[in-house]
Coordinates of C-alpha atoms in Angstrom, one line a residue:
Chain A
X1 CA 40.1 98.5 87.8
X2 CA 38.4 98.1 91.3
X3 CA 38.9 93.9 90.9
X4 CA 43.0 94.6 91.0
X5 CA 42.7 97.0 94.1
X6 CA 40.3 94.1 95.8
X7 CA 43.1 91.2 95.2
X8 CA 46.1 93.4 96.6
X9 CA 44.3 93.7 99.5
X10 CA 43.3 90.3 100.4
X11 CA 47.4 89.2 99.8
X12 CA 48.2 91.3 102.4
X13 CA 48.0 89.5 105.8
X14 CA 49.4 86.3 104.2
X15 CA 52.7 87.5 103.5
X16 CA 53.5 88.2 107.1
X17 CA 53.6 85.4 109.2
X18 CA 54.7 84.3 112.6
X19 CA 57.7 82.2 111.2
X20 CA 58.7 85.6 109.4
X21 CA 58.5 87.8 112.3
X22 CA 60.7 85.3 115.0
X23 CA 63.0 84.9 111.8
X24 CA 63.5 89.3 112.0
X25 CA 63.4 89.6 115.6
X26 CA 66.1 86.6 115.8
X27 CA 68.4 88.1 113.0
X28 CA 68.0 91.4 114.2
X29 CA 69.3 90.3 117.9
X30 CA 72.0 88.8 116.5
X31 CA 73.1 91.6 114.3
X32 CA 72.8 94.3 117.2
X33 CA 74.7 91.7 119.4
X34 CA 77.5 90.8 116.4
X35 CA 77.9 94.9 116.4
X36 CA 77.7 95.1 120.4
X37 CA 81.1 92.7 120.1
X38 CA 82.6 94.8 117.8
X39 CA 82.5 98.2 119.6
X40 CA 83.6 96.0 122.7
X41 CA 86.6 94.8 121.0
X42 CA 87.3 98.0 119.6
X43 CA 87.3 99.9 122.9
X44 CA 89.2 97.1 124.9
X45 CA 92.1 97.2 122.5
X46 CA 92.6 100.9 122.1
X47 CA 94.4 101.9 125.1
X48 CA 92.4 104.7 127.8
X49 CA 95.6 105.8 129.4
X50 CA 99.6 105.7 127.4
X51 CA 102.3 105.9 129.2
X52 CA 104.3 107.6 126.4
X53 CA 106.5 110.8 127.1
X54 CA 104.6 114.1 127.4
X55 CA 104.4 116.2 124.1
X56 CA 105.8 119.4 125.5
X57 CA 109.1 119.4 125.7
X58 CA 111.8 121.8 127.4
X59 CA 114.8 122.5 125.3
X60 CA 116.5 125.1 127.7
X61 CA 117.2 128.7 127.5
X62 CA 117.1 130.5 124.5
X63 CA 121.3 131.7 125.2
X64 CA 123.0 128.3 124.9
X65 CA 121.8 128.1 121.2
X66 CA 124.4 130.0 119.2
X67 CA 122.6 131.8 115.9
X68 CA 122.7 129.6 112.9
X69 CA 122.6 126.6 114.8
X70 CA 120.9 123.2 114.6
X71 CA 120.7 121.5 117.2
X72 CA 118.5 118.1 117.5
X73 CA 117.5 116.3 120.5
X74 CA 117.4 112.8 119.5
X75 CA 115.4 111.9 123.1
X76 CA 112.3 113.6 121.6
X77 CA 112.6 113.6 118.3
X78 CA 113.2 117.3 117.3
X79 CA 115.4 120.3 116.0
X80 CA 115.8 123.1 117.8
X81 CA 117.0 125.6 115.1
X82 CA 118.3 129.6 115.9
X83 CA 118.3 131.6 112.5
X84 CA 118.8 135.2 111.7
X85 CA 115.1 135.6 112.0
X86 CA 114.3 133.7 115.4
X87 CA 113.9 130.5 116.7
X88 CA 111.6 127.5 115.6
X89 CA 111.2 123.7 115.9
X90 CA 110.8 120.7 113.6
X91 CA 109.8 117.4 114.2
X92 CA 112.6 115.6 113.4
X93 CA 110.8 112.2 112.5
X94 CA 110.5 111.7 108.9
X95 CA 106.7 112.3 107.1
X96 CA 107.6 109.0 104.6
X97 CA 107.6 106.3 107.3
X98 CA 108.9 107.6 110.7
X99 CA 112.4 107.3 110.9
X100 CA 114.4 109.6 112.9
X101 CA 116.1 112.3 110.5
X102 CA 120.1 113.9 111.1
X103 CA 121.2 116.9 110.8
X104 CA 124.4 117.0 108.7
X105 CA 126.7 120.0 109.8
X106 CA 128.7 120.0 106.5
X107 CA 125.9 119.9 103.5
X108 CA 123.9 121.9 105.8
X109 CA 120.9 119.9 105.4
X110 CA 118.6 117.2 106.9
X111 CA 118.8 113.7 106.1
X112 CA 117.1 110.3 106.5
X113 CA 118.7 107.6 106.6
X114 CA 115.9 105.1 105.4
X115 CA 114.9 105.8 102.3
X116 CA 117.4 108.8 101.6
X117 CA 114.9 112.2 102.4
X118 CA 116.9 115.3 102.2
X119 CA 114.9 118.5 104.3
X120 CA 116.3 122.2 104.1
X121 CA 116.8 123.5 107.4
X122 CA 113.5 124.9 107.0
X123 CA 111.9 121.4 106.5
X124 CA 111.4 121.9 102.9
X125 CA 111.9 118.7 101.2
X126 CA 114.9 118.6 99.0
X127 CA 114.7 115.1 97.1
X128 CA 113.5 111.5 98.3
X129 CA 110.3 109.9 98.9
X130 CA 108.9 111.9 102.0
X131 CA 105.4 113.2 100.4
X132 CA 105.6 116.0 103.0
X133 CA 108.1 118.9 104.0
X134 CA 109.0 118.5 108.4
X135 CA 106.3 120.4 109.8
X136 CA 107.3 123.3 112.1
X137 CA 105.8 122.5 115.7
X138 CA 104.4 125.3 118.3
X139 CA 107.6 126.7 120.1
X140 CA 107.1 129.4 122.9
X141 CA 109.2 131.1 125.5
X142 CA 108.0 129.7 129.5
X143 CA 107.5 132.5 132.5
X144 CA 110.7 130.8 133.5
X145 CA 112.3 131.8 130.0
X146 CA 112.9 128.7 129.0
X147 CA 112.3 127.5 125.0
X148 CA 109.1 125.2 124.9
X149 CA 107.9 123.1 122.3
X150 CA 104.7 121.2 121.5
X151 CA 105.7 118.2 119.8
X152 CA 101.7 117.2 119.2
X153 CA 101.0 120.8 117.3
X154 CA 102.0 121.5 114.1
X155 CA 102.0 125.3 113.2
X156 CA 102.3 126.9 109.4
X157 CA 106.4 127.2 108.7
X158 CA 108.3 130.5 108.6
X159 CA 106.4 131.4 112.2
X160 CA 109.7 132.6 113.6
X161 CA 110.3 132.9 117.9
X162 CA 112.0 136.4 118.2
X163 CA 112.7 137.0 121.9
Chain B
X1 CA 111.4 30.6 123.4
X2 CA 113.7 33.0 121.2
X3 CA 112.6 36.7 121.1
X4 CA 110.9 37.2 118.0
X5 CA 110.2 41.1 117.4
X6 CA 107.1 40.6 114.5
X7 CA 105.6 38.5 117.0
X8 CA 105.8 41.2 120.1
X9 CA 104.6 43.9 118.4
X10 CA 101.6 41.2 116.9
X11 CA 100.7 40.8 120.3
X12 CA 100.8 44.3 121.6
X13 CA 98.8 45.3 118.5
X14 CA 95.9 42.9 118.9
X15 CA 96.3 43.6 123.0
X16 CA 93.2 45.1 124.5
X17 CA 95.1 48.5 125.5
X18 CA 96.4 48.4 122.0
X19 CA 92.9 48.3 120.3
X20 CA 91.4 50.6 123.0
X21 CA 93.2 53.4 121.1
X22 CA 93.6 51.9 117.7
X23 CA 90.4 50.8 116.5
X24 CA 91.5 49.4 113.3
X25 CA 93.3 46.5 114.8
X26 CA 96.3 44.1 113.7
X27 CA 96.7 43.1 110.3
X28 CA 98.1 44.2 107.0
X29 CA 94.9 44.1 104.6
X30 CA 94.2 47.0 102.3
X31 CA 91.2 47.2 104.5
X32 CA 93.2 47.3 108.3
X33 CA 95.5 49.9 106.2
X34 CA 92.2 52.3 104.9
X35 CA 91.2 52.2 108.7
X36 CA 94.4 53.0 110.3
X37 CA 94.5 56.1 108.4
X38 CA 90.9 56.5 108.1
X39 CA 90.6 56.4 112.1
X40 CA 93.5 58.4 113.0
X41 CA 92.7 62.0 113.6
X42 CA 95.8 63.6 112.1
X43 CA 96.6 61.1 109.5
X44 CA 92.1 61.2 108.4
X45 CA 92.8 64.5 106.6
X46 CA 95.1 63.1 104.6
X47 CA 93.9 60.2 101.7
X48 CA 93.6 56.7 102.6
X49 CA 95.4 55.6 99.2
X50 CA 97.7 57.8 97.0
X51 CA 99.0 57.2 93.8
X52 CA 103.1 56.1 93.5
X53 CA 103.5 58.9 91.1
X54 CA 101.8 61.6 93.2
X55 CA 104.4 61.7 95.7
X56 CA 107.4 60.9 93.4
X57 CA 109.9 63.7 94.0
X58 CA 110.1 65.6 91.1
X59 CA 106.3 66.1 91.1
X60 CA 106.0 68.6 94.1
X61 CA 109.8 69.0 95.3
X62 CA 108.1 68.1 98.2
X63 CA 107.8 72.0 99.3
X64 CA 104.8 72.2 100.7
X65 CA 105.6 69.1 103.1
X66 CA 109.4 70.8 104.2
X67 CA 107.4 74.0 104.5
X68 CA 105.2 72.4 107.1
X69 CA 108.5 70.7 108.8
X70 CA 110.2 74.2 109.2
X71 CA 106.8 75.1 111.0
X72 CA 107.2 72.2 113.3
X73 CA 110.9 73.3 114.2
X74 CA 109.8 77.2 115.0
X75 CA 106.8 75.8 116.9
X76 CA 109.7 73.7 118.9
X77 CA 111.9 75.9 119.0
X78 CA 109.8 78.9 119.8
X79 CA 108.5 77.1 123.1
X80 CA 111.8 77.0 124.2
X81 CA 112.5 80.0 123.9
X82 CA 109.7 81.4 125.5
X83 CA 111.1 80.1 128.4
X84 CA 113.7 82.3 128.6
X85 CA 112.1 85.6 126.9
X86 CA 110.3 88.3 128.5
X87 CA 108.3 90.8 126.1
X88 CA 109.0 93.7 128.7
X89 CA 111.2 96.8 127.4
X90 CA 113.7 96.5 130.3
X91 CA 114.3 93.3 129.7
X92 CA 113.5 91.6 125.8
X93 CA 117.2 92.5 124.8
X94 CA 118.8 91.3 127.5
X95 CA 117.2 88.2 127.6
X96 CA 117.8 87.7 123.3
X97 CA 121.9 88.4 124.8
X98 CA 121.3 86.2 127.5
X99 CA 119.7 83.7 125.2
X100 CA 122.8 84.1 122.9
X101 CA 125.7 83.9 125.7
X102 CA 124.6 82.3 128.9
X103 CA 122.3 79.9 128.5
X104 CA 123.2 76.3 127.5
X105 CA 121.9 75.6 123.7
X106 CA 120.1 78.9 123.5
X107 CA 122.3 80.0 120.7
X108 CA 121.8 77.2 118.9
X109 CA 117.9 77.0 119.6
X110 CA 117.6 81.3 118.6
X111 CA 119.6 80.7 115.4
X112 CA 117.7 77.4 114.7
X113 CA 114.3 79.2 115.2
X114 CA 116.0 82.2 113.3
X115 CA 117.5 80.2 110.4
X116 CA 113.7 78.3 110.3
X117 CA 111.8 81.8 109.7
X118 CA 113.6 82.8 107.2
X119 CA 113.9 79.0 105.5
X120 CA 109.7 79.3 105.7
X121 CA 109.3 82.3 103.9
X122 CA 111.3 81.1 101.8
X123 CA 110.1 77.6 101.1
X124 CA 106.3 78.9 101.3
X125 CA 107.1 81.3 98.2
X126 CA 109.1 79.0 96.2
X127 CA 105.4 75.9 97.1
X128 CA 103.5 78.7 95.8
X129 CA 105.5 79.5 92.3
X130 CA 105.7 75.5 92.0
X131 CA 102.0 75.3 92.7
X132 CA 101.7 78.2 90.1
X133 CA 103.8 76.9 87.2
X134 CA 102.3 73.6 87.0
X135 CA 98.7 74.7 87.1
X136 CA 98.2 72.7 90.1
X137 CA 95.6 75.8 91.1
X138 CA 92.9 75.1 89.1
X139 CA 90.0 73.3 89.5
X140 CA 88.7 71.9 91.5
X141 CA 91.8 72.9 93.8
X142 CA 91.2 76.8 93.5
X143 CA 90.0 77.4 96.9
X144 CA 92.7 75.2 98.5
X145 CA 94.8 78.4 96.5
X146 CA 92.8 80.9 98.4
X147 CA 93.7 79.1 101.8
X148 CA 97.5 78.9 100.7
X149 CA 97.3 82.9 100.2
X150 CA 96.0 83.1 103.9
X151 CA 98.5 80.9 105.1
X152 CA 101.2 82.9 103.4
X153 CA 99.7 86.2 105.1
X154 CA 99.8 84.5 108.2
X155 CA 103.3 83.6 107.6
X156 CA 104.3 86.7 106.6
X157 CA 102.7 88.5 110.0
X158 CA 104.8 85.7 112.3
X159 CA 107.8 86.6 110.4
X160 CA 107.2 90.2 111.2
X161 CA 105.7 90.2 114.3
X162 CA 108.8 88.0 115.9
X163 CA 111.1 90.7 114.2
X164 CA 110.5 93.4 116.8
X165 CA 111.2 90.9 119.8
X166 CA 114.9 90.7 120.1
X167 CA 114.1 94.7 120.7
X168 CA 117.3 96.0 119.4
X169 CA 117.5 99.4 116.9
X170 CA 117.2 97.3 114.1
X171 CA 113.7 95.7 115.3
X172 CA 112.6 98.6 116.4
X173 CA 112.7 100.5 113.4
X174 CA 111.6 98.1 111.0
X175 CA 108.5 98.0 113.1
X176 CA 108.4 101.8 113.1
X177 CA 108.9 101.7 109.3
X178 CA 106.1 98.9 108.4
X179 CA 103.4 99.8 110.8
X180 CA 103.9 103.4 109.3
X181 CA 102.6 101.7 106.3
X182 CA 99.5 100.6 107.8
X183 CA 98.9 104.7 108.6
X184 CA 98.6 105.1 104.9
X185 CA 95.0 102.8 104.6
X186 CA 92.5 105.8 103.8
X187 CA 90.0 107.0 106.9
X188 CA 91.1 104.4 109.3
X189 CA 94.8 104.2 108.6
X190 CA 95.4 106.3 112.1
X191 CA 93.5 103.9 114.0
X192 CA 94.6 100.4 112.4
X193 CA 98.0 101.8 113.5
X194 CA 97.2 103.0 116.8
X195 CA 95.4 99.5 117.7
X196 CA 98.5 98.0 116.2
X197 CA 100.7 99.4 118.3
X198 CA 98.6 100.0 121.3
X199 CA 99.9 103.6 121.3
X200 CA 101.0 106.4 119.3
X201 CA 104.8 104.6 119.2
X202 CA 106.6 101.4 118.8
X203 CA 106.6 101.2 123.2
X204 CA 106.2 98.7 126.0
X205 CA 102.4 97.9 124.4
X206 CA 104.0 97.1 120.9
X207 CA 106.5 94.7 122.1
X208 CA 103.1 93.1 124.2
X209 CA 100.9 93.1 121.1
X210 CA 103.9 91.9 118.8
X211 CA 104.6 88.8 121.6
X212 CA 101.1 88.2 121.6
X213 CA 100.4 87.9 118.0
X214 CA 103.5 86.0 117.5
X215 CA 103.0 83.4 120.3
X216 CA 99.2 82.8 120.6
X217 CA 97.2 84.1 117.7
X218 CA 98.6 83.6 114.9
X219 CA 100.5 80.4 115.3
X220 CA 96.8 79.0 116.0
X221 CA 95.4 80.3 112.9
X222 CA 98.6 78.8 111.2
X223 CA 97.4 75.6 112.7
X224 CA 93.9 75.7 111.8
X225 CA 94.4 76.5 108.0
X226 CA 97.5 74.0 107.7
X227 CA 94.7 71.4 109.1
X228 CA 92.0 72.8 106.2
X229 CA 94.9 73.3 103.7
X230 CA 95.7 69.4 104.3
X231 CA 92.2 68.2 104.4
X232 CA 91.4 69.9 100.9
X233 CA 94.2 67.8 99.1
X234 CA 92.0 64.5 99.7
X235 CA 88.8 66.5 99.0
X236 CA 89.9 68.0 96.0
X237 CA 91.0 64.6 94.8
X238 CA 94.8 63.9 95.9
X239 CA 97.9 65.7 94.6
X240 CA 97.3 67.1 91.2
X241 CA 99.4 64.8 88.8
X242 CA 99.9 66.3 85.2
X243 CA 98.9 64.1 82.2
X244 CA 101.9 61.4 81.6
X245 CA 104.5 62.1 79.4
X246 CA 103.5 59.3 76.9
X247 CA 99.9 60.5 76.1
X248 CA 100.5 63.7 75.8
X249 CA 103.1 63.4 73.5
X250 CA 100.6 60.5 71.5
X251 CA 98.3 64.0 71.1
X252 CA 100.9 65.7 69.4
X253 CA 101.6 62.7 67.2
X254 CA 97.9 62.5 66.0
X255 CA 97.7 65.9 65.4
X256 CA 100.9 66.2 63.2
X257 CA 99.7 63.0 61.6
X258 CA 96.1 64.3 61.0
X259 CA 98.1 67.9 59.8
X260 CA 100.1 66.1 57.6
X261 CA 97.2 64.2 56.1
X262 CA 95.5 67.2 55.2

């Protein structure tokens, strides 16, 4: 038993030579290089600054919406909706692939007219292929009194505005 | 002297400007005929002899060649109208109008580039099923396949990419539609489309991206796997030619014979 410890021993400094060791350091510099080019390329092609209309939008005072009313503003992509119970938003773009949804007065419900999604006035999806109901977004009432919406926060549905 | 045309191009074929750029010289031997194609650097991808019945008609329908000719035309045609098109929002649509109504020919050169696209797509699926049905994929021409599925990728992304750039509702919501899709890759779906799009929405960056993709990048990667796609016929051995009629059907014959000997 000693002889086998005495051979493993001896192999030892053979194995690592100076061919090995410029063969590492050379692989290893281009690796951290190859990954260098990739977080490079990544950061120059994902935009710093958008110039992309702001999130919050101002939907006017809370009066000119008559109760029971939809009304959508195509410009930003939402509903502004007055029930018996108060007032909330939806995002008006559709959770299949992003089409812009319409609000039909007669059936009383929210269509798509992509791929056929039908939403309840309360977002809840009816039929179609939308894997998700239109999420209610965060409405508030401005020191000025005006309606306010955050098109960039979502908020759990039935969250009714009573002012 | 009369004017004798064989002998004028003779002369300006074994002229010293003449053999400056074609090395192979004048003459009509099976050897001056190897090295004009041999030494030529478009025509060296392709073989220096073929076979008559490799490039008989009914063997290939000749699809992958009129796929490559409808490339040629949208390369043509898409220069010019580059000249007319800028990929800013203002001003893409009214410049597709303008290209449509004022200027001279640029109705004919949209629609020919137009009518090209979709002719490709097209032509590069029906190469592919003809490819496909006669077993042409096999080997040793499997990873000439591989190439053709990366060229019909690529085709694919031109013919979407140059969608969005007339920039009218139709454009802009197919683009809104399909790079939805790319938000449904798991983890990095968000990302992929935010890179895509160079924002959170088909804007001003998209129709920059889009331009750029169309024009530049992938029209040069069209080019570089057309050039391998072309070199891998005379790699892989020419055309694939299926076994002649005669012998196959002499098989058949010798083993109903051999059956009905049994």
């Amino acid at each position: 038993m000693p002889d086998a410890i005495h051979v493993n021993t001896t192999k030892l400094p053979i194995e690592f030579d100076r061919r090995a060791f410029f063969t590492k350091i050379g692989l290893g510099s281009v690796g951290i290089a190859a990954a260098g080019t990739i977080v490079f390329a990544y950061e120059y092609l994902s935009p710093n600054v958008l110039y992309e209309p702001s999130a919050i939008v101002n939907t006017g005072k809370p009066e000119s919406f008559a109760v029971n009313s939809v009304t959508m503003d195509v410009n930003s992509g939402i509903y502004l909706v007055r029930a018996e119970e108060g007032f909330f938003s939806l995002s008006a773009v559709c959770t299949h692939l992003g089409c812009l949804t319409a609000w039909n007065q007669d059936l009383g419900i929210i269509a798509c007219p992509c791929h056929g999604s039908k939403f309840k006035r309360t977002g809840e999806k009816i039929e179609g292929p939308a894997p998700k109901p239109l999420p209610w977004l965060k409405t508030w009432e401005s020191d000025e009194g005006d309606l306010m919406v955050d098109r960039s926060t979502d908020i759990s549905p039935l969250q009714y505005l009573r002012i | 002297m009369p004017f004798n045309a064989d002998q004028m191009i003779d002369k300006v074929r074994a002229g010293r400007v003449w053999r400056s750029v074609f090395r192979s010289g004048a003459g009509s031997s099976t050897l001056h005929r190897a090295l004009a194609i041999q030494q030529n650097i478009f025509l060296h991808l392709f073989a220096a002899k073929v076979r008559r019945r490799m490039v008989r008609f009914g063997v290939t329908w000749y699809l992958g060649t009129l796929t490559f000719g409808t490339f040629l035309i949208l390369i043509v045609t898409g220069i010019l109208l580059m000249l007319y098109y800028h990929p800013s929002v203002p001003q893409a649509y009214a410049d597709m109008k303008d290209l449509q109504f004022v200027v001279s020919s640029g109705l004919f050169l949209r629609n020919l580039h137009r009518w090209s696209a979709q002719l490709m797509v097209f032509l590069v699926f029906a190469h592919m099923f003809k490819v496909f049905y006669r077993g042409a994929y096999r080997t040793p021409r499997e990873f000439n396949w591989v190439i053709g599925v990366v060229l019909l990728v690529v085709t694919l992304l031109l013919s979407y990419t140059g969608y969005l750039l007339p920039w009218d509702q139709l454009a802009f919501w197919a683009i809104t539609v399909g790079s939805n899709l790319s938000s449904a890759v798991p983890l990095v779906g968000g990302k992929i489309h935010f890179l895509l799009l160079g924002g959170n929405q088909v804007n001003a960056n998209a129709l920059l991206r889009f331009y750029v993709l169309h024009c530049v990048v992938l029209p040069l990667a069209a080019i570089l796997f057309i050039a391998i796609h072309f070199w891998r016929i005379r790699k892989d051995g020419g055309l694939y030619v299926q076994p002649s009629e005669p012998k196959t059907q002499a098989i058949i014959d010798s083993a109903l014979a051999a059956k009905e000997g049994q």
